[in-house]
Short mmCIF file of C-alpha atoms in Angstrom, two decimals:
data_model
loop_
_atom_site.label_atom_id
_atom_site.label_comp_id
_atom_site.label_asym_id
_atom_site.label_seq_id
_atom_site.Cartn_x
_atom_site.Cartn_y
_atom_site.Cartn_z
CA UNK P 1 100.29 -10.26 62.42
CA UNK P 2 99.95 -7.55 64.98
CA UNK P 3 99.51 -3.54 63.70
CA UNK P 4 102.13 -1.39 65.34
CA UNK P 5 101.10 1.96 66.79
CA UNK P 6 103.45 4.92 66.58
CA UNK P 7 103.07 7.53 69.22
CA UNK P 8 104.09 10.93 67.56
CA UNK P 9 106.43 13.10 70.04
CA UNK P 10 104.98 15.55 72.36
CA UNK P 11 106.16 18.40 73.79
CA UNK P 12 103.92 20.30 76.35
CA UNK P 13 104.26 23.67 78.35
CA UNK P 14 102.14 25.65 80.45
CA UNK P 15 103.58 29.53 82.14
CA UNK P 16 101.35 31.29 84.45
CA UNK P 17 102.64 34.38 86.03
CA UNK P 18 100.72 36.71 88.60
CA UNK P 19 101.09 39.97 90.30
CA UNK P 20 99.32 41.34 92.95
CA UNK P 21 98.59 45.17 92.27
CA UNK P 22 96.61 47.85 94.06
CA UNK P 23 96.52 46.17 97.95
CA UNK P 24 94.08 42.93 97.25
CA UNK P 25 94.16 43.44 92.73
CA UNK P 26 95.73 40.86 90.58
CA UNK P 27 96.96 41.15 87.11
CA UNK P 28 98.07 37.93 85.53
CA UNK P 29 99.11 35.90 82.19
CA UNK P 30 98.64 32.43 81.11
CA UNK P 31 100.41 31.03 77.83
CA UNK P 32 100.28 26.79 77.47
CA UNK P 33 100.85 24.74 74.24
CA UNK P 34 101.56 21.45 73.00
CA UNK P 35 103.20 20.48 69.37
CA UNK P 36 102.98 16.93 68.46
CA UNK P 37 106.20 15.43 65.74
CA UNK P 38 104.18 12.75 62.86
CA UNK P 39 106.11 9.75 63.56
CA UNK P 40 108.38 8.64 60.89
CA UNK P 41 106.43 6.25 59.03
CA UNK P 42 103.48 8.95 58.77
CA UNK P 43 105.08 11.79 57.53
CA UNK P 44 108.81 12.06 56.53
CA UNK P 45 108.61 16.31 56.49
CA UNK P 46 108.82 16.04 60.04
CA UNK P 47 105.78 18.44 60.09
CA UNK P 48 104.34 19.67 63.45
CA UNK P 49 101.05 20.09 64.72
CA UNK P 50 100.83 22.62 67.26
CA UNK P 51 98.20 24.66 69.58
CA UNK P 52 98.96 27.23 71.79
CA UNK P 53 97.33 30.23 73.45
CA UNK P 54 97.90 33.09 75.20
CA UNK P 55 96.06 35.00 78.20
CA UNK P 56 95.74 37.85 80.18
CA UNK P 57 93.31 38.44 83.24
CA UNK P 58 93.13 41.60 85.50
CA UNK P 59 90.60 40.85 88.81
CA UNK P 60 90.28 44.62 90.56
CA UNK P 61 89.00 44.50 94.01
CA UNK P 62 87.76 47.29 96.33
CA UNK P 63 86.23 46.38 99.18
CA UNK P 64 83.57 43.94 98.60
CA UNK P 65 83.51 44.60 95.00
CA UNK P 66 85.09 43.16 92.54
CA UNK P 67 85.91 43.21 88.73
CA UNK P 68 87.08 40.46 86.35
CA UNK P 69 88.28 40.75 82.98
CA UNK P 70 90.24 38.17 80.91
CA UNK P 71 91.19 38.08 76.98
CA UNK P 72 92.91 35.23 75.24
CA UNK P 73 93.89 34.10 71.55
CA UNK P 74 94.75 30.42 70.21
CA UNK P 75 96.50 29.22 67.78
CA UNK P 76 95.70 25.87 65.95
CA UNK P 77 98.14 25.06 62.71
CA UNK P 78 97.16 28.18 61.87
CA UNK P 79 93.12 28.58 62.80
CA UNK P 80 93.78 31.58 65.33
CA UNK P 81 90.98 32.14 67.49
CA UNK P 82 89.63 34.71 70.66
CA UNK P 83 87.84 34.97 73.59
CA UNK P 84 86.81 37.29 76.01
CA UNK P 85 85.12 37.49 79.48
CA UNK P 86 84.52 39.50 82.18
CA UNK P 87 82.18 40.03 85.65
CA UNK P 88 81.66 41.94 88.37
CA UNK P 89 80.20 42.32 91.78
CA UNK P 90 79.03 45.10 93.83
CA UNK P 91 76.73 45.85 96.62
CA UNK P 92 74.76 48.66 96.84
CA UNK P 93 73.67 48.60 100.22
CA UNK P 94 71.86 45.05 101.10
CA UNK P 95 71.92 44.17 97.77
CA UNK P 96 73.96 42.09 95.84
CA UNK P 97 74.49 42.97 91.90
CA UNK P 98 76.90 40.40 89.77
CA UNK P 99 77.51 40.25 86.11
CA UNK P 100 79.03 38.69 83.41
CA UNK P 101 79.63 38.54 79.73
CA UNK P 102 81.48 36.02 78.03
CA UNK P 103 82.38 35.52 73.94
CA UNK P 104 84.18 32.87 72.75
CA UNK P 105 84.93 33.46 68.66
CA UNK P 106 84.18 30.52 66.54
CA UNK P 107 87.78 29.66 65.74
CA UNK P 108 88.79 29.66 69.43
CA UNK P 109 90.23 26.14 70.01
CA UNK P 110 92.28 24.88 72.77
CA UNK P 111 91.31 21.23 72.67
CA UNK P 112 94.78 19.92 72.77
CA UNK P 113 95.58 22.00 76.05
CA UNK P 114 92.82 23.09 77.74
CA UNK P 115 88.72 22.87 77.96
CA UNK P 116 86.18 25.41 76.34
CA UNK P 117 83.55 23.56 74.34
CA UNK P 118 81.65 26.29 73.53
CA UNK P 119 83.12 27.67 70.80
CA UNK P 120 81.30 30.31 68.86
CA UNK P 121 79.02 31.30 71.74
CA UNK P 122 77.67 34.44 73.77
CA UNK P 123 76.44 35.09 77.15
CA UNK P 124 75.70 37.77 79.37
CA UNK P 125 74.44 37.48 82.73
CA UNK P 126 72.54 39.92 85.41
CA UNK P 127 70.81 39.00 88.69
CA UNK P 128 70.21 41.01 91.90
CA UNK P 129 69.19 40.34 94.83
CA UNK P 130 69.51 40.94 98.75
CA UNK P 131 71.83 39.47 101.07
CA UNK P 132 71.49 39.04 104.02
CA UNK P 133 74.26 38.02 107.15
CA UNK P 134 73.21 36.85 110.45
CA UNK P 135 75.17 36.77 113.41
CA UNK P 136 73.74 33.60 114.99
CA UNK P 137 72.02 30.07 114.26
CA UNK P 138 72.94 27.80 111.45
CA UNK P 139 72.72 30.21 108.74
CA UNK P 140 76.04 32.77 108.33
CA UNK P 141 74.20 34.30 105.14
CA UNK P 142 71.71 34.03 102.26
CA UNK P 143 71.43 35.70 98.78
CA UNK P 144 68.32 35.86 96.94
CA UNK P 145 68.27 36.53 93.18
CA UNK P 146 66.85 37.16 90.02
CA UNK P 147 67.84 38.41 87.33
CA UNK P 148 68.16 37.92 83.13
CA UNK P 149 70.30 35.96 80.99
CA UNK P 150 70.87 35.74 77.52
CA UNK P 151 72.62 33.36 75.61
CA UNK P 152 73.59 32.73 71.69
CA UNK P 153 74.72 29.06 70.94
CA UNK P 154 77.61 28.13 68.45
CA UNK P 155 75.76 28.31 64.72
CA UNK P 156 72.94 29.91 66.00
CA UNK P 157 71.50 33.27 64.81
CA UNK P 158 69.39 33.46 67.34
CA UNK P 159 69.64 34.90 71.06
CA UNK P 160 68.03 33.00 73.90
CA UNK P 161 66.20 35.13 76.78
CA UNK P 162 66.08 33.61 79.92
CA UNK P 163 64.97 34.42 83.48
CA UNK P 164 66.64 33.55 86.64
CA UNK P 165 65.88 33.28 90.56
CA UNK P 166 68.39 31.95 92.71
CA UNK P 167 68.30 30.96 96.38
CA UNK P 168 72.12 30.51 98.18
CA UNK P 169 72.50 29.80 101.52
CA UNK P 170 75.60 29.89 103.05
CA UNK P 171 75.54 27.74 106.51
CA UNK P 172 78.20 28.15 109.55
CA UNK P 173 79.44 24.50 109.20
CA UNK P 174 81.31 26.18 105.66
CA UNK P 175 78.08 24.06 103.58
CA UNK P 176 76.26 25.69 101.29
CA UNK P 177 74.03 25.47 98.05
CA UNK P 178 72.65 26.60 95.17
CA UNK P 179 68.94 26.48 94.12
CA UNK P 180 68.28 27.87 91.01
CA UNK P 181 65.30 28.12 88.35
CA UNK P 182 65.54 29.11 84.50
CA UNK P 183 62.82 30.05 82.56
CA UNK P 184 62.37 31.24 78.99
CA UNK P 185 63.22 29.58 75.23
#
């Protein structure tokens, strides 16, 4: 005697619209969602479950600087939810400064339609370094970093401290890496 499996009915969606603004700018908004009908023999209200969220992102560029901020809310049968992050880049002359800061609230939940696992945390993020470009050889450039990080996991009062150095090469043949080092609780 074989158990039958009922599917419920899904319906998915996904809009993403973008503008570009100010010569090389971007403003843009992001709204996905998925509901998902009990079959018949589980529930005979005909209730849905549903999550959706909504987004908004603005990256401002001048030059070789840039700014990125993005905001978005979720809704989960009812759990609404945030999150927030932004970043930026700048050089001030051979130096490279980038930032970020991201906050995701602990009811933020997209699991249905998207990927953030990290509900509930903090981070912000500042290194520095110089970069350098080079007009011959193998190398095309290389940044050199260090910088601070600190972090606040999900159900955690605590903030971590961390340090950072970085070492990115950039190589003609378009390869590259990444070394990086932590250090800190």
């Amino acid at each position: 005697d074989a158990e039958e499996i009922h599917e419920p009915h899904r319906g998915f969606g996904a809009l993403r619209a973008q503008r570009r603004v100010l010569g090389n700018s971007e403003i843009g908004l992001l709204a996905s969602g998925v509901t998902a009908g009990k079959s018949d023999r589980e529930n005979l209200s005909g209730r849905s479950d549903y999550n959706y969220a909504i987004g908004t992102e603005a990256a401002l560029r001048r030059g070789s600087s840039q700014l990125l901020l993005q905001g978005a809310t979720s809704n989960r049968n009812g759990k609404q939810g945030w999150a927030v992050s932004s970043g930026g880049r700048g050089f001030v002359g051979k130096f490279l400064t980038m930032g970020t800061y991201e906050a995701l609230g602990d009811s933020f939940d997209v699991q249905d339609i998207g990927f953030a696992p990290w509900a509930g945390r903090q981070r912000a993020v500042l290194v520095t370094g110089p970069f350098w470009t080079f007009k011959t050889g193998a190398v095309r450039n290389l940044y050199t970093s260090a910088g601070i990080a600190r972090m606040r996991d999900p159900g955690s009062p605590r903030w971590a401290t961390l340090g950072t150095v970085s070492l990115n090469p950039n190589l003609r043949s378009n390869w590259g890496c990444n070394l990086e080092t932590n250090f800190g609780r």
